[in-house]
Coordinates of C-alpha atoms and ligand atoms in Angstrom, one line a residue:
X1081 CA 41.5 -64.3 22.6
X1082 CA 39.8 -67.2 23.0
X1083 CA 42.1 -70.2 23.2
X1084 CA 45.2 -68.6 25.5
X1085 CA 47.7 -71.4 25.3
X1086 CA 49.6 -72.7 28.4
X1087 CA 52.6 -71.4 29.7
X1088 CA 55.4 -72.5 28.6
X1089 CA 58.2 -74.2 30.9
X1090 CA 61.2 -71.9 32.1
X1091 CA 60.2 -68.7 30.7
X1092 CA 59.4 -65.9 33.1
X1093 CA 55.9 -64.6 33.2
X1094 CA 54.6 -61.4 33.7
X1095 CA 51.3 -61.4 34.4
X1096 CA 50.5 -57.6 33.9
X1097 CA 48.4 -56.4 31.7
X1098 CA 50.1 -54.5 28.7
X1099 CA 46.9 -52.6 27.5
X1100 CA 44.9 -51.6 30.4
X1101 CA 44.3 -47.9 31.3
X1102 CA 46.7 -47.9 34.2
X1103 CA 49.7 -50.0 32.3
X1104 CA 48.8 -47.2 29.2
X1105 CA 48.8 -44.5 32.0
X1106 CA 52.4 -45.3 33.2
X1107 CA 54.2 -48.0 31.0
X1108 CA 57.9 -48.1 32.4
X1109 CA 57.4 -49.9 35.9
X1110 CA 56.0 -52.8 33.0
X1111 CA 58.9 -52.3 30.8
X1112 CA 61.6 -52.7 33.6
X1113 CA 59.6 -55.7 35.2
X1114 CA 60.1 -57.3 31.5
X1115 CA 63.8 -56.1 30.9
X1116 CA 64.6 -57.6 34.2
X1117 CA 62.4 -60.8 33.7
X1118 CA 64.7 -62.5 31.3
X1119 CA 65.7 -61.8 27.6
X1120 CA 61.9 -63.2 26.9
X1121 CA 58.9 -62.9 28.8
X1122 CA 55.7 -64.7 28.6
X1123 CA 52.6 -62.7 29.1
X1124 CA 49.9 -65.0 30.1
X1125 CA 46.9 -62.3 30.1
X1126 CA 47.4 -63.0 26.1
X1127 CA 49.0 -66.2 26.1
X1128 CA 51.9 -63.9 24.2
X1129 CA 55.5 -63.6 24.4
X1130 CA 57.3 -60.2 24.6
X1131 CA 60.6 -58.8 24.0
X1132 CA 61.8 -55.4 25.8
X1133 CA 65.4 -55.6 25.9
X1134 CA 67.2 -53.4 23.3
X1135 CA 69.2 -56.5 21.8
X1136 CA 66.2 -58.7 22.0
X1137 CA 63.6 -56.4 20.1
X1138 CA 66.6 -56.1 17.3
X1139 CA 66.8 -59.2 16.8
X1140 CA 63.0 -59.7 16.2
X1141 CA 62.8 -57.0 14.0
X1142 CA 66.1 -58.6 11.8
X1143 CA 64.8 -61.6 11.4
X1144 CA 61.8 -60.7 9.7
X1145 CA 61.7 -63.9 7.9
X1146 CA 60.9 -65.3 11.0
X1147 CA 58.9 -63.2 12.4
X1148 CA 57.0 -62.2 10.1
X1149 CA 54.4 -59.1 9.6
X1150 CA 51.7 -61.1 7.2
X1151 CA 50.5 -63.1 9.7
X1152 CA 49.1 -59.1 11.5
X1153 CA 51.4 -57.0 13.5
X1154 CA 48.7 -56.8 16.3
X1155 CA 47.8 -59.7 18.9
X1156 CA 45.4 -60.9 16.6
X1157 CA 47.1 -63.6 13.6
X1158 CA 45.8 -63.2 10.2
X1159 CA 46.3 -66.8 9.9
X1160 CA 43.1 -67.6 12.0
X1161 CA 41.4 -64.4 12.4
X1162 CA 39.5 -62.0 10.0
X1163 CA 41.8 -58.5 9.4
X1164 CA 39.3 -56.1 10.3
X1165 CA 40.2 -54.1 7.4
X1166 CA 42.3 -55.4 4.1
X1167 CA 45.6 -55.8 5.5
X1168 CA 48.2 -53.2 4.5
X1169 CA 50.6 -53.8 2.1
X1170 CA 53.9 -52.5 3.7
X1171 CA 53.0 -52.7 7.1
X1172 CA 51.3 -56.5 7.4
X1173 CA 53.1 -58.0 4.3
X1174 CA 56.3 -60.1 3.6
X1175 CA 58.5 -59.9 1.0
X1176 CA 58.7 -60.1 -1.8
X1177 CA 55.1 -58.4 -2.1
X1178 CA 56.4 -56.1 0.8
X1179 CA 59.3 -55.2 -1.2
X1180 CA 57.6 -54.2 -4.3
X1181 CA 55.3 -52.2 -2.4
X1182 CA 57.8 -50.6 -0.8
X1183 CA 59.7 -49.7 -3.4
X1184 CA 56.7 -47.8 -5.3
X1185 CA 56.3 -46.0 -2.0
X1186 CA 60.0 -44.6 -1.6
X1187 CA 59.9 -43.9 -5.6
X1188 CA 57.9 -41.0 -4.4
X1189 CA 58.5 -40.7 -0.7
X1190 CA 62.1 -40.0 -0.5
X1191 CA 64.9 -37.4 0.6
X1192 CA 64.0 -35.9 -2.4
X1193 CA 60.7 -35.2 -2.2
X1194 CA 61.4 -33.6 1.3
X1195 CA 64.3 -31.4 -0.1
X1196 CA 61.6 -30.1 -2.5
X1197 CA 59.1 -29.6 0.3
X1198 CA 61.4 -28.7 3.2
X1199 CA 60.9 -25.0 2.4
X1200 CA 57.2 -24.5 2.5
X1201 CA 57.0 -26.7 5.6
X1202 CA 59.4 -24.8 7.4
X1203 CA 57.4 -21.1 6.2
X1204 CA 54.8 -22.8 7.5
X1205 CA 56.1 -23.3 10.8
X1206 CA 57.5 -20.1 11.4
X1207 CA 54.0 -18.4 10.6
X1208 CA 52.2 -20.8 12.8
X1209 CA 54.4 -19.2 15.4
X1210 CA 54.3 -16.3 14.8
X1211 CA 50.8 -16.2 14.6
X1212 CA 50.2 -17.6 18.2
X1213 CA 52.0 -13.9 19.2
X1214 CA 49.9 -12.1 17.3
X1215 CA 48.0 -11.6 20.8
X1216 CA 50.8 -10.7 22.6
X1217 CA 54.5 -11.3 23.9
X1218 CA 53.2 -14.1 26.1
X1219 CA 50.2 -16.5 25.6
X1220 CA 48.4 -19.5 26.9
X1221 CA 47.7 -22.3 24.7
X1222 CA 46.9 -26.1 24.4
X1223 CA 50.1 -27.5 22.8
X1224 CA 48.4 -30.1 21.6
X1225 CA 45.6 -28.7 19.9
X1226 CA 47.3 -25.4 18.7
X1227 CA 50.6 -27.0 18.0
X1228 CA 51.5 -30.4 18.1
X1229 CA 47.8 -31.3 15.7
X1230 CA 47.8 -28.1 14.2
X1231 CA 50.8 -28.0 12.6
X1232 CA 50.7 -31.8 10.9
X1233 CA 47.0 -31.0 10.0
X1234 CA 48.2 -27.9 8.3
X1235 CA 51.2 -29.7 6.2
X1236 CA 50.6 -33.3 5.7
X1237 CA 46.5 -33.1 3.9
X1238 CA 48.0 -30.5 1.2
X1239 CA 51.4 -32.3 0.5
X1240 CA 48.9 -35.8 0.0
X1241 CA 46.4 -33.6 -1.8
X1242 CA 42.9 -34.4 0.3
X1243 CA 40.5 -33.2 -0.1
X1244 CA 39.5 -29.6 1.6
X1245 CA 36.6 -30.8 3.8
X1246 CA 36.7 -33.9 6.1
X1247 CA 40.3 -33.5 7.4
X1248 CA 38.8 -34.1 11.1
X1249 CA 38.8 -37.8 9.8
X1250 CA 42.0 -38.1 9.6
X1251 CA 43.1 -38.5 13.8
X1252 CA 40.1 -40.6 14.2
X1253 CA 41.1 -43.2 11.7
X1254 CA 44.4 -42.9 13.2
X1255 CA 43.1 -43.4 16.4
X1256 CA 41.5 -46.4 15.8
X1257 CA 44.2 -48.4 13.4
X1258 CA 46.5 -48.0 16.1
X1259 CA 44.3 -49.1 18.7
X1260 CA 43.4 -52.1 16.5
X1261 CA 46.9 -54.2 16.9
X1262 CA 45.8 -54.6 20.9
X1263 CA 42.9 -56.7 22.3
X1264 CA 39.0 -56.2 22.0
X1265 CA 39.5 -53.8 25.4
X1266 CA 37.4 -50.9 25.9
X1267 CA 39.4 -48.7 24.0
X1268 CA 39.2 -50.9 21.0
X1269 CA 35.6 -50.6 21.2
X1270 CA 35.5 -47.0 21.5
X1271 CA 38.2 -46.2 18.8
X1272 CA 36.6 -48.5 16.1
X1273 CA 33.3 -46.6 17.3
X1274 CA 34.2 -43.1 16.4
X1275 CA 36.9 -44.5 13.8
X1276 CA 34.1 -46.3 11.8
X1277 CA 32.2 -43.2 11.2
X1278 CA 35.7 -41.4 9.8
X1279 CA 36.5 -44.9 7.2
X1280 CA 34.0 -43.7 4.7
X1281 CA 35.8 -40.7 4.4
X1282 CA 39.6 -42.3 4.0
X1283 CA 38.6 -44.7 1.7
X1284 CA 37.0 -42.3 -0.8
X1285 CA 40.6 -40.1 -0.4
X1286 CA 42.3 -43.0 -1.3
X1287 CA 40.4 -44.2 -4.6
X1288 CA 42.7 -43.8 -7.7
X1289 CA 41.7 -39.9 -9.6
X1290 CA 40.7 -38.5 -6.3
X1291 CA 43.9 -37.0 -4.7
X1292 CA 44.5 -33.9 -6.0
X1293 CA 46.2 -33.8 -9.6
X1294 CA 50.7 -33.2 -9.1
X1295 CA 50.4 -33.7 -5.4
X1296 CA 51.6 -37.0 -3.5
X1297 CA 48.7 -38.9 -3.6
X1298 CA 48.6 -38.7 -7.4
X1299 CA 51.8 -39.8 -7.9
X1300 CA 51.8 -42.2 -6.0
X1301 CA 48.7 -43.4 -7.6
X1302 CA 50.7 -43.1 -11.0
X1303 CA 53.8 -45.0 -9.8
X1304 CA 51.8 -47.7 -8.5
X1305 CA 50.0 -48.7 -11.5
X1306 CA 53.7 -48.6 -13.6
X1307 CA 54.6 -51.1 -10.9
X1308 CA 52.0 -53.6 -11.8
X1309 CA 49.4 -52.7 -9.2
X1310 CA 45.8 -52.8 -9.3
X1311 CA 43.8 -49.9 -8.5
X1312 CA 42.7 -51.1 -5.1
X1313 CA 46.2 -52.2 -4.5
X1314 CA 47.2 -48.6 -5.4
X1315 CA 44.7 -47.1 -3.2
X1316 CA 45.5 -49.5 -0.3
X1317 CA 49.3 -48.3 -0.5
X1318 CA 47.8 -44.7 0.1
X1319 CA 46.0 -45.7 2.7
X1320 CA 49.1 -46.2 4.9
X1321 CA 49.9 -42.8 4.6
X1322 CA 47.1 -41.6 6.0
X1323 CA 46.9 -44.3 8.9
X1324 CA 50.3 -44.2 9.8
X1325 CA 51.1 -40.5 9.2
X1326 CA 49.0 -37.8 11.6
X1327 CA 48.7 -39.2 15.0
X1328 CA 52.2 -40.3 15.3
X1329 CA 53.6 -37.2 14.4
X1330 CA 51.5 -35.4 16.6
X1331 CA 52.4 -37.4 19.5
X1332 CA 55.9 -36.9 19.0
X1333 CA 55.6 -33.1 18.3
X1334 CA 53.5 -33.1 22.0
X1335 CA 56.0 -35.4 23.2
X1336 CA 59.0 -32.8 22.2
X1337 CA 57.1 -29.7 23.5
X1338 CA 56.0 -31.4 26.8
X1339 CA 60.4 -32.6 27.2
X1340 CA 61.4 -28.8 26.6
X1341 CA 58.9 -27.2 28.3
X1342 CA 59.8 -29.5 31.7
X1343 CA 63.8 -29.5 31.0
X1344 CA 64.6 -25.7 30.7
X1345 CA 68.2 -26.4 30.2
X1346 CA 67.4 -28.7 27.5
X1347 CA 65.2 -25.7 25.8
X1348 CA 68.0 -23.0 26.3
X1349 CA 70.3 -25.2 24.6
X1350 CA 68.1 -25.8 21.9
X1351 CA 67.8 -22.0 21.8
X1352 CA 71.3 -21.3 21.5
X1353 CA 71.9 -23.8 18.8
X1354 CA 68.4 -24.5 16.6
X1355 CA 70.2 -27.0 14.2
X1356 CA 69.4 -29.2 17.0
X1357 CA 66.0 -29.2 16.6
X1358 CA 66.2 -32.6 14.3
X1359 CA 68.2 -34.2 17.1
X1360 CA 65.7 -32.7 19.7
X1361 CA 62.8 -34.7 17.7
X1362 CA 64.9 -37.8 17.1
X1363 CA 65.8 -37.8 21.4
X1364 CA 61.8 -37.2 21.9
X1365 CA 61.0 -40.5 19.8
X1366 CA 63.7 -42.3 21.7
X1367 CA 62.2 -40.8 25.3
X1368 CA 58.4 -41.2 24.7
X1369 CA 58.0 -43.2 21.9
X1370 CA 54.9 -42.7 19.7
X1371 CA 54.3 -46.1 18.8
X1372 CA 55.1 -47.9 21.8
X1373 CA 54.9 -51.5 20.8
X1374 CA 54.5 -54.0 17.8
X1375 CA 53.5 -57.8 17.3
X1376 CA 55.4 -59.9 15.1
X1377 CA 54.2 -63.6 14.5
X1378 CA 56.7 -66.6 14.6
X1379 CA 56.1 -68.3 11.7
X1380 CA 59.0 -71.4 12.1
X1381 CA 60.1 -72.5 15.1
X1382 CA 63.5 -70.6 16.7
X1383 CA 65.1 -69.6 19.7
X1384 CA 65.8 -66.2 20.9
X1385 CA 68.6 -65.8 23.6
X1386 CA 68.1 -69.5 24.6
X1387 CA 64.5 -69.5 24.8
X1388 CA 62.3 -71.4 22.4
X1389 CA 59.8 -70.1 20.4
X1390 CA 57.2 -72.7 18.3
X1391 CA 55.7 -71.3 14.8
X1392 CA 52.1 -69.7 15.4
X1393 CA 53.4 -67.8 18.4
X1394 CA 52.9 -64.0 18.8
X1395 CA 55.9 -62.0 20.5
X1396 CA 55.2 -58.6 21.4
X1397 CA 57.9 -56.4 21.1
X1398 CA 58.2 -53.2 23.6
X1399 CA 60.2 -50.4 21.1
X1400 CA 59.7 -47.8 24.2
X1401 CA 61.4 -50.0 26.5
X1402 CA 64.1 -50.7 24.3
X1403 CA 64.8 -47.0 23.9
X1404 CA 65.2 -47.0 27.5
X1405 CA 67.0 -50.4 28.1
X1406 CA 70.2 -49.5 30.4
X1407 CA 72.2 -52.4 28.6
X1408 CA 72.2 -50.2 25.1
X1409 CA 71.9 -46.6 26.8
X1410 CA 73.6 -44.4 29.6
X1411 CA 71.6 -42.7 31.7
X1412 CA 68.8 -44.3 29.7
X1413 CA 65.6 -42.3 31.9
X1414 CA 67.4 -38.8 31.0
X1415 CA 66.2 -36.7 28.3
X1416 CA 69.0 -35.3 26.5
X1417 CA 68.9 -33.4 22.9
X1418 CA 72.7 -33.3 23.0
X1419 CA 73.1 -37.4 23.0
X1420 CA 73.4 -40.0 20.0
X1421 CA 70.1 -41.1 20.0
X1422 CA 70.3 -42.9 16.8
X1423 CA 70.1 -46.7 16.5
X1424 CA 66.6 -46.1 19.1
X1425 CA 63.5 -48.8 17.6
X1426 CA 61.6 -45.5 18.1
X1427 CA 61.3 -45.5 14.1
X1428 CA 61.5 -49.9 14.1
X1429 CA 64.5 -51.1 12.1
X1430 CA 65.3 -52.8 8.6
X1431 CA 62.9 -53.7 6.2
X1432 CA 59.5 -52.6 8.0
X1433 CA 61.3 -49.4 9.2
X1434 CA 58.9 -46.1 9.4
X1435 CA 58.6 -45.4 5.7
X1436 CA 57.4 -41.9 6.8
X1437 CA 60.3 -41.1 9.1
X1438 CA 61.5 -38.7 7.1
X1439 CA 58.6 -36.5 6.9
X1440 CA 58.0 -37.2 10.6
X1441 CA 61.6 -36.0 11.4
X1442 CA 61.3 -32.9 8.6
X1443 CA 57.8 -31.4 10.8
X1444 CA 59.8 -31.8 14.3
X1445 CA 62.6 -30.0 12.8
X1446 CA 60.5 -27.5 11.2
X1447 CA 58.4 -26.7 14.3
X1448 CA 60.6 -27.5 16.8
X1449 CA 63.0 -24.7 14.7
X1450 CA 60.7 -22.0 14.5
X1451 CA 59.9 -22.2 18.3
X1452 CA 63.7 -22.0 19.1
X1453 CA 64.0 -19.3 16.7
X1454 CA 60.7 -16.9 18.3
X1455 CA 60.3 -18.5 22.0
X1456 CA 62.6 -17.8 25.0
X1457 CA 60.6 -19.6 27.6
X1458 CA 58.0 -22.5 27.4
X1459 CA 56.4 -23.5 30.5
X1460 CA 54.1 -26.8 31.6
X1461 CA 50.8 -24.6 33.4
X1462 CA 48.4 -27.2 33.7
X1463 CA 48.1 -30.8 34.1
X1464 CA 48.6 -32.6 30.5
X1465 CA 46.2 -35.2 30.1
X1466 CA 47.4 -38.6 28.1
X1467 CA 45.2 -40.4 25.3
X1468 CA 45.4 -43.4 25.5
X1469 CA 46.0 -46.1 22.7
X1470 CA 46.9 -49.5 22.5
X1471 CA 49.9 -48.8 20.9
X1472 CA 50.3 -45.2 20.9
X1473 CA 51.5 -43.0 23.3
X1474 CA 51.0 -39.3 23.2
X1475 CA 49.3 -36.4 24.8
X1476 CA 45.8 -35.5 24.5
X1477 CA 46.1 -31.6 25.8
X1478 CA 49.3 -29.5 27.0
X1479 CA 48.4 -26.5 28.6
X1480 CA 51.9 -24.4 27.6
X1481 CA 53.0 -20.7 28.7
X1482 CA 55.0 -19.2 25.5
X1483 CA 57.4 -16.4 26.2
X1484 CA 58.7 -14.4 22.7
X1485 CA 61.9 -13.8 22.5
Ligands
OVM2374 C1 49.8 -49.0 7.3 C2 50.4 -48.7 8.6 C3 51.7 -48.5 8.7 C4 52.3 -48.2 9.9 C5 51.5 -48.1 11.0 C6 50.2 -48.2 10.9 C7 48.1 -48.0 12.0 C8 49.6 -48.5 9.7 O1 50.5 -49.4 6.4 O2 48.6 -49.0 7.1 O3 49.5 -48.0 12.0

């Protein structure tokens, strides 16, 4: 940013550095500084304000008519600044064009739709599974790459109906949309670097009579041009599915397996009871959450807990910190599949809440099942590395130890 505006009087600062590799590396000595900072920090680095208590981040995301998603949900505002791609309909829109747009996506991505799918992806788990034994009783493998990726990337392109080649594109893309809503940092550049080459490749999935004919892409073609839409308006609501809907899920399937693998209690009582698996996901997106934080802008001026806030301001809210904010939570640092994680900002809440949390929750149930069902012990035998995004959070390789049952 350019033009970082001054301080303003009596709120705390924090000058740290949200974004940079070490803050990325290890984000919760940040998040505590900000809990503990006030109910509303200033980050002068960005000349932002920030949000990381539990209550506080709530409130933000209630008030969307306030803090609205139009303006970008990244540092930079759409108001002054160029999107660096057409903005999305769900994700950086406002009602009411938010809620139509919504509305065609959940008339085809519903409960529904994953009661009719919930079969295959779970046969498809179990084989994935079984398949890594195929070598014998006990085998080394990157979780990441032979897991956590694998099984999204074997699921998700079918059910959307892409295209057989090019699938590689789809974590790139990914990659760099997320990193996009942080500053022009070194990871920015590289992301939109190998990101730009896999664009080509997501657009052309997207156009309207190129997903494959009965599958969700279609359909969602179909609804959307009973709703009104144009075709680029139809192929732009597709488009969020195939940002939004690989890398998170991967992370928070690495996430799970890296929580189990280093809490063996945790696994054995996932293993004595597998309908906990769903819980076991929803805990892992409370504990490491895959999308870490979100900007919102203000677009009339407010106050939040006492502090004022003039229109034009961005406030960047810290969801990972709020899953872990000791006001809401007990024992807030533990990992624990047996607690009430729900009501965590893991997902966000109200009206931009994850469209694709269902489908996100159905894979962590389905793969996190089948391992509880075929595995006795999962160890950590390597150091996991971390990729870092600007907003994600997630593991880059997971060298695991799987024992069959
Ligand atoms: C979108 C979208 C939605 C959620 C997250 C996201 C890159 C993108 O609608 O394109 O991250």
């Amino acid at each position: 940013p350019l033009d970082v505006p001054p301080a303003p009087a009596g709120v705390p600062v924090v000058d740290r550095d949200p974004f940079s590799d070490e803050t990325l590396t290890d984000p919760y000595p940040l998040h505590e500084t900000l809990r503990e900072a006030g109910p509303v920090a200033w980050l002068p680095r960005y000349g932002v304000y920030a949000v990381a208590r539990y209550d506080e981040v709530v409130h933000v995301l209630q008030n969307h008519e306030i803090f609205v998603s139009g303006r970008g949900v990244g540092l930079s505002d759409y108001q002054k600044e160029k999107p660096w791609r057409p903005p999305s309909l769900l994700l950086e829109a406002d009602p009411p064009q938010h809620t139509q747009a919504r509305k065609v996506a959940t008339s085809v991505f519903n409960p529904k739709t994953m009661r009719q799918i919930r079969e295959e992806f779970q046969d498809t788990a179990n084989r994935m599974v079984d398949e890594l034994f195929a070598e014998g009783s006990t085998v080394e493998i990157d979780g990441v790459a032979e897991l956590a990726a694998a099984y999204p990337l074997s699921v998700f392109p079918d059910f959307i109906g892409l295209s057989e080649t090019g699938r590689e594109n789809l974590l790139p893309y990914g990659n760099m949309a997320f990193n996009a809503f942080g500053p022009q940092n070194h990871l920015y550049d590289r992301a939109m670097e190998t990101g730009g080459q896999a664009a080509p490749w997501i657009v052309e999935q997207c156009v309207v009579g190129t997903p494959k004919p009965g599958r969700f892409g279609a359909t969602l073609h179909e609804r959307a041009a009973e709703a009104g839409l144009d075709e680029d308006e139809a192929a732009r609501l597709l488009r969020s599915f195939l940002t939004a809907g690989v890398d998170t899920t991967v992370h928070g399937i690495g996430a799970a397996l890296r929580e189990l693998a280093e809490h063996p209690e945790q696994w054995a009582a996932l293993r004595q009871d597998p309908s906990k698996a769903r819980a076991a996901f929803d805990e892992t997106v409370r504990y490491m959450a895959p999308v870490q934080t979100f900007f919102r802008t203000v677009n009339e001026d407010t106050e939040v807990s006492g502090v004022q806030l003039p229109e034009g301001s961005k406030i960047l809210m810290f969801l990972a910190a709020a899953n872990r904010d000791p006001r809401h939570w007990e024992d807030p640092d533990t990992f624990d599949i047996s607690r009430q994680a729900s009501g965590h900002v893991g997902f966000g809440f109200g009206i931009h809440s994850c469209v694709g949390q269902i489908m996100a929750r159905l894979e962590g149930e389905c793969l996190l099942g089948a391992l509880a069902r075929r595995v006795a012990m999962i160890e950590v035998v390597g150091e996991p590395e971390l990729q870092l995004n600007n907003t994600l959070r997630g593991w880059e390789s997971l060298p695991l130890r799987l024992t069959a049952a």
